[in-house]
Short mmCIF file of C-alpha atoms in Angstrom, two decimals:
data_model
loop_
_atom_site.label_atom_id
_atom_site.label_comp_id
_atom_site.label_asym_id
_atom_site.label_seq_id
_atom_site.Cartn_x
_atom_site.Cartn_y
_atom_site.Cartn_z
CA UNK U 30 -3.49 18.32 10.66
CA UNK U 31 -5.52 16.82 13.69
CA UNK U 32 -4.73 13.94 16.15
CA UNK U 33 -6.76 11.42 14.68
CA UNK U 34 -5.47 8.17 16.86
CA UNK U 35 -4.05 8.88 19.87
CA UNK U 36 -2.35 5.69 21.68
CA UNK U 37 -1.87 5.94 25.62
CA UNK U 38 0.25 3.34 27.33
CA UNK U 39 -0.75 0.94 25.27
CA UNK U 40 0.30 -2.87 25.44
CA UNK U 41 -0.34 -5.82 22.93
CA UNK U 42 -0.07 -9.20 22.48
CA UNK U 43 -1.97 -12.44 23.31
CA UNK U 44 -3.68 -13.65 25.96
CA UNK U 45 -5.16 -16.86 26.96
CA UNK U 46 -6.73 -18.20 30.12
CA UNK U 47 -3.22 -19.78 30.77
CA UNK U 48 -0.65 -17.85 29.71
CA UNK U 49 -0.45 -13.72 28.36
CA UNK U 50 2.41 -12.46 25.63
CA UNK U 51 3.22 -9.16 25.94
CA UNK U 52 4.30 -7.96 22.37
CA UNK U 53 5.19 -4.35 23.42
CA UNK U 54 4.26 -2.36 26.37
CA UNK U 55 3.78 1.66 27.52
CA UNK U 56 3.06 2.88 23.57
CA UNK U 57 2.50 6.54 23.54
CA UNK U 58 2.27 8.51 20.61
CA UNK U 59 -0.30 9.91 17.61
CA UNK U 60 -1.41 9.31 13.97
CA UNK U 61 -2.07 12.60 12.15
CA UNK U 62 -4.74 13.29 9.54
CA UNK U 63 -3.48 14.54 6.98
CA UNK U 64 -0.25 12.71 6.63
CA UNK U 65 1.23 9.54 5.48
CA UNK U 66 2.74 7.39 8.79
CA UNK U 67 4.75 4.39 8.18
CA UNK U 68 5.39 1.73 10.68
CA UNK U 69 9.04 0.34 10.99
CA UNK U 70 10.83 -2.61 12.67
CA UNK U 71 12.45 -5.58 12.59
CA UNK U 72 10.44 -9.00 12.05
CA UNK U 73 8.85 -10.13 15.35
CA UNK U 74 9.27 -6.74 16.56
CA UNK U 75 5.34 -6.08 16.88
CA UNK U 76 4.03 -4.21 13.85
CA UNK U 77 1.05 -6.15 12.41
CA UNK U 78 0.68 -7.09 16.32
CA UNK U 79 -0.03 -3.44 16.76
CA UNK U 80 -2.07 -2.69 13.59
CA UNK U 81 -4.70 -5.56 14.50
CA UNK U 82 -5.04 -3.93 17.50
CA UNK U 83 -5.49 -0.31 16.19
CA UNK U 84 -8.02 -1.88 13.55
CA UNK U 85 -9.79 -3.62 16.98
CA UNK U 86 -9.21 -6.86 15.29
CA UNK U 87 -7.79 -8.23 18.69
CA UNK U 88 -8.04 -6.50 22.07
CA UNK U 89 -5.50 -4.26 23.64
CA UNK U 90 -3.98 -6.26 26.78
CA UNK U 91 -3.15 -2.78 28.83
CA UNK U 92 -3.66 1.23 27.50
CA UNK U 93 -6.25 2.91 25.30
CA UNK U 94 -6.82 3.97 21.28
CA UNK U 95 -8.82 6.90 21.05
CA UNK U 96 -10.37 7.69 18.12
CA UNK U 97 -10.73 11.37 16.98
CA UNK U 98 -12.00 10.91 13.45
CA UNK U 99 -15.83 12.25 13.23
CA UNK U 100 -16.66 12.15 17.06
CA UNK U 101 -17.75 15.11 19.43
CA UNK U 102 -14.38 13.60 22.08
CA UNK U 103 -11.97 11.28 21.86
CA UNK U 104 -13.58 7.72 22.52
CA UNK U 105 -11.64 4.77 23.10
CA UNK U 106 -12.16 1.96 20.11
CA UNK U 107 -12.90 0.01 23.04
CA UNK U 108 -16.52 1.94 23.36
CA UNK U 109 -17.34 1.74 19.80
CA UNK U 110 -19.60 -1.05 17.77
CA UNK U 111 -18.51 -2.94 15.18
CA UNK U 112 -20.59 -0.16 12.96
CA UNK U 113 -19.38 2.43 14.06
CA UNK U 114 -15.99 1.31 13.41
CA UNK U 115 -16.95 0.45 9.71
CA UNK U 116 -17.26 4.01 9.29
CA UNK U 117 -14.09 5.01 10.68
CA UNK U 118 -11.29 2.45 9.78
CA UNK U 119 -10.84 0.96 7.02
CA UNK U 120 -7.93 -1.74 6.60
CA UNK U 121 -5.87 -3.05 3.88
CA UNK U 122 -4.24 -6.34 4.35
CA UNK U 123 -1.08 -8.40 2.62
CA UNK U 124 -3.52 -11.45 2.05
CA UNK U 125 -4.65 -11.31 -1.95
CA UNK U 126 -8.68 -11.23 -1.90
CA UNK U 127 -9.10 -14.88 -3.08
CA UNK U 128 -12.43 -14.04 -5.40
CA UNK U 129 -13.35 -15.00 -8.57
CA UNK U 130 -15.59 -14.26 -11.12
CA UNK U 131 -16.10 -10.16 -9.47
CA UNK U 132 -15.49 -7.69 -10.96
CA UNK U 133 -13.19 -4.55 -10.26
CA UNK U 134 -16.40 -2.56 -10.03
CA UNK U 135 -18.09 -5.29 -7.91
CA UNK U 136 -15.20 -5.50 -5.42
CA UNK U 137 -14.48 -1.90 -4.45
CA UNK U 138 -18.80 -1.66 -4.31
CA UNK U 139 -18.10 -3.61 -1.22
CA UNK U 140 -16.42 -1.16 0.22
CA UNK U 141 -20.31 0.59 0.95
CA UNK U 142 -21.37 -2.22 3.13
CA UNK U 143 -21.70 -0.53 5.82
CA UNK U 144 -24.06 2.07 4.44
CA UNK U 145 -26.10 -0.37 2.16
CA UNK U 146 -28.03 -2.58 5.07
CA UNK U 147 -28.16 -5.79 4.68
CA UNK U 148 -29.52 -6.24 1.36
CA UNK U 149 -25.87 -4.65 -0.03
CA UNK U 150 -27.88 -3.03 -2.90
CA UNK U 151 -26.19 0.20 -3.99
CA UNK U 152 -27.85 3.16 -4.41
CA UNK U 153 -27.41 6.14 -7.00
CA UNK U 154 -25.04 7.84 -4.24
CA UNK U 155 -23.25 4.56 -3.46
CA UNK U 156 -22.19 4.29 -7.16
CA UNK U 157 -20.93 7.53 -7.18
CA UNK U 158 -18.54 6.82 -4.10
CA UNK U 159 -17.94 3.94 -6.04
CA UNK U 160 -16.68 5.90 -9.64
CA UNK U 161 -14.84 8.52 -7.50
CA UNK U 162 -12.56 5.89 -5.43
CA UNK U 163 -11.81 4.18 -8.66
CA UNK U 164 -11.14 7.55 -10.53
CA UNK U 165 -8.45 8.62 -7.37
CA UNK U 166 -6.59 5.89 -7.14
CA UNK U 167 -6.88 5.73 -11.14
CA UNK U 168 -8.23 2.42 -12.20
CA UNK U 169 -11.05 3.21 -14.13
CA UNK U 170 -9.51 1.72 -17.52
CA UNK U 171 -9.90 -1.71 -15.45
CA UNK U 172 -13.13 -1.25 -13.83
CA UNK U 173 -14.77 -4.11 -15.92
CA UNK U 174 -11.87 -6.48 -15.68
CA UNK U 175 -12.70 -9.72 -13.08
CA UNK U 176 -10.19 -9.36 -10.04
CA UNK U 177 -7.95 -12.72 -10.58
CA UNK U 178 -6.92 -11.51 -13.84
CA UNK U 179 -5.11 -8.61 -12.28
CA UNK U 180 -1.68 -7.87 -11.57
CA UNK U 181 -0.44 -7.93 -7.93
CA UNK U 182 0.14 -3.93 -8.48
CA UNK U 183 -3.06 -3.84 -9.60
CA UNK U 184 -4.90 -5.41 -6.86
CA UNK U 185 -3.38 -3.52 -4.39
CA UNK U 186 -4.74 -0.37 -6.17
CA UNK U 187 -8.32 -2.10 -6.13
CA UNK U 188 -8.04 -2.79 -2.59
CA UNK U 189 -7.02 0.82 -1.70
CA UNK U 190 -10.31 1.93 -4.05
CA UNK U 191 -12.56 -0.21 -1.63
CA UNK U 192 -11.21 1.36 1.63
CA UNK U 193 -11.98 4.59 0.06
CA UNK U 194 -14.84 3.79 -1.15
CA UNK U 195 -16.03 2.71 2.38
CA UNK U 196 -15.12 6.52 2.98
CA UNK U 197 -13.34 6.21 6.67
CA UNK U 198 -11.38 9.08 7.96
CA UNK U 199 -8.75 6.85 9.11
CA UNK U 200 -7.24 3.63 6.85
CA UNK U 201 -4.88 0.79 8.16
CA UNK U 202 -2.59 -0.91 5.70
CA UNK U 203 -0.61 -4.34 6.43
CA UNK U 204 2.92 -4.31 4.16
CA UNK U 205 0.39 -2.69 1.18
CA UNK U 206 4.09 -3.01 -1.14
CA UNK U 207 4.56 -6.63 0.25
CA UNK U 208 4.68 -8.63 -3.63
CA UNK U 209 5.32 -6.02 -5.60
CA UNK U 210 8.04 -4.69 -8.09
CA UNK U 211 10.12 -1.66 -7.34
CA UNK U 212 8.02 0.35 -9.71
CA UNK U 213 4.82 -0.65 -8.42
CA UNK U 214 6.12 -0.16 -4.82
CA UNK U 215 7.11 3.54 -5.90
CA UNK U 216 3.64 4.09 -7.27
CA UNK U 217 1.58 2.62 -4.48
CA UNK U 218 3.45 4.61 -1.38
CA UNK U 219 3.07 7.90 -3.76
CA UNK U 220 -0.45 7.16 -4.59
CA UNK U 221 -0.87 6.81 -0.23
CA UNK U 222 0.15 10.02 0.07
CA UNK U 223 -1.15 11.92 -2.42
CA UNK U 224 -4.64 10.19 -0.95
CA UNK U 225 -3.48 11.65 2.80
CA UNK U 226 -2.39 14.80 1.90
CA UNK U 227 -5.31 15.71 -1.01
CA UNK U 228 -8.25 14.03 0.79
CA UNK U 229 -6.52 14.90 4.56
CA UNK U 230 -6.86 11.04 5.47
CA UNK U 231 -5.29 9.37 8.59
CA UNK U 232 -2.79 6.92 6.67
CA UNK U 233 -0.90 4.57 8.73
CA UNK U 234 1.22 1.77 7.27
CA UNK U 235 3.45 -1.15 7.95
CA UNK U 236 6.28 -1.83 6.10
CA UNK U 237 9.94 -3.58 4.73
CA UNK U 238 10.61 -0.83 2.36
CA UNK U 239 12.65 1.21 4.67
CA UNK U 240 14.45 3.51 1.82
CA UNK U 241 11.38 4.34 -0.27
CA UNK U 242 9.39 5.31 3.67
CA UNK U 243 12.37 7.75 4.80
CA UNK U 244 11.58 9.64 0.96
CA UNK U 245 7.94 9.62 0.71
CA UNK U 246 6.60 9.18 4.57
CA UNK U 247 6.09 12.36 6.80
CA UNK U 248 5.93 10.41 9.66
CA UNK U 249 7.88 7.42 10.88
CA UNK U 250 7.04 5.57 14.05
CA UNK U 251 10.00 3.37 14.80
CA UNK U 252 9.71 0.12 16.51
CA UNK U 253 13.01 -1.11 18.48
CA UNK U 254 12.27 -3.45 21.57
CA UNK U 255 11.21 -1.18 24.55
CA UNK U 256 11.10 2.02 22.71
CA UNK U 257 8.72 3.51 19.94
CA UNK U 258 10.28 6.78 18.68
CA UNK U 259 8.32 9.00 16.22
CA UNK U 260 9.03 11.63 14.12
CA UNK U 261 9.66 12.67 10.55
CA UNK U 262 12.61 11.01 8.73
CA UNK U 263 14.96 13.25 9.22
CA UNK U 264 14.23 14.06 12.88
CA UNK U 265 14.74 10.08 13.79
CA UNK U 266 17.89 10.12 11.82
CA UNK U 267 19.12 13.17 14.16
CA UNK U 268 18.10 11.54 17.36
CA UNK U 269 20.55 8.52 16.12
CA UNK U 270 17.47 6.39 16.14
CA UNK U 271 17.31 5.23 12.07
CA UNK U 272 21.38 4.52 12.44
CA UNK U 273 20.59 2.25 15.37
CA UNK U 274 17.76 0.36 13.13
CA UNK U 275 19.70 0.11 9.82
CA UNK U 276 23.22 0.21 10.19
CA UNK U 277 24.46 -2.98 10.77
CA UNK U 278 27.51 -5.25 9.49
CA UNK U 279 28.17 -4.63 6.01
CA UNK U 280 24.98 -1.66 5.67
CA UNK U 281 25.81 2.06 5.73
CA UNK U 282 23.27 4.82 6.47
CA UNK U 283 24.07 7.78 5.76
CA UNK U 284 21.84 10.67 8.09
CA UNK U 285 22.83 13.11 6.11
CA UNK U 286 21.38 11.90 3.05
CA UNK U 287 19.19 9.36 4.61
CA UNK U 288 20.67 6.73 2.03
CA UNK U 289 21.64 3.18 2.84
CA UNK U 290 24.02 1.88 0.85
CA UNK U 291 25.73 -2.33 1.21
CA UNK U 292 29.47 -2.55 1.45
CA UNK U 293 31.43 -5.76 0.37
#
């Protein structure tokens, strides 16, 4: 495992030529290759604040992201093109793709746009990305099915397939159970990290599902205001730092176990 995003004394929010919202301030920490990373915290707290930033959708107000994902040194995101960073983030977001009349096939083929120039035709190579992103996340039986006939499970599995098939060594995902049913939640967060630990990809990964990220994660980073702890599940629930995020009037959690359970 390698530091593959490596946050120093960061700070996000908005700003406009009257007025700048600070979000959260002095993040430190790093995303690991190799592992599956999910981001915790309360609504408002700062999380899809934080992962626009990360995927340089908005700019940092204060602090640096360094990328370490197929460079010669850490370079801040800050320093790299918008190409550049098509090669080395991909991002998965809670809006549904509103398209019609594409193909499953058609949609994760996208995912090569920023190797196909502007033209977008695929080449013999390009196709084969293609088959193998749809074979790992294991979709091929819908590959010829048009996207708005799909299940919200589905979907989700066809977005994942077009972040691979973009083939970045790092991939962003926005509340990727958000919609879902408890199977398809279980399925999704396994299939994540099967995809970090088999093809040693920097997942990172904001979330609701607290129970199903303190069995399947190896990483947490915790959101609380002023403080971002990080750690694996059971190191967090140690430091007192999961009991101070879920236990709360009429919820239990259990560090021991790392269970939550609802009293009457």
């Amino acid at each position: 495992m390698n530091e593959t995003v490596t946050l120093t004394d960061l700070t996000i929010g908005y700003q406009t030529k009257q007025h700048t919202a600070v979000v959260a301030e002095h993040l430190n920490g790093a995303i690991m290759s190799g592992e599956l990373t999910c981001l915790l915290g309360r609504n408002g707290i700062g999380k899809s604040t934080l992962l626009r930033t990360l995927s340089a959708f908005q700019p940092a107000l204060h602090g640096d992201i360094l990328l370490s994902a197929n460079t010669p040194t850490p370079t801040p995101v800050t320093q790299l093109t918008d190409k550049q960073l098509s090669k080395l983030i991909g991002v998965v977001l809670t809006e549904k793709p509103d398209v019609r009349n594409m193909t499953i096939e058609e949609l994760v083929g996208m995912g090569r746009s920023p190797y196909t120039g502007f033209w977008g035709t695929l080449s013999k190579d390009d196709r084969r990305i293609v088959d193998e992103a749809i074979g790992l996340v294991g979709i091929g039986a819908l590959r010829g099915r048009y996207v708005h006939t799909l299940s919200d499970g589905e979907r989700q599995k066809v977005m994942i397939a077009k972040a691979l098939a973009q083939q970045t060594p790092v991939i962003y995902l926005d509340e990727p159970t958000a919609f879902l049913d408890f199977p398809s939640k279980v399925e999704v967060m396994q299939l994540l990290h099967r995809l970090a630990h088999e093809q040693q990809k920097t997942i990172f990964l904001s979330t609701h599902d607290v129970e199903l990220s303190l069995q399947i994660a190896d990483c947490i980073w915790l959101m609380e205001p002023g403080i971002l702890s990080i750690g694996t599940p059971r190191q967090l629930a140690d430091e007192g730092a999961l009991g101070r995020f879920i236990a709360h009037k009429g919820i239990l959690f259990d560090a021991q176990t790392l269970t939550i359970r609802v009293t009457e």
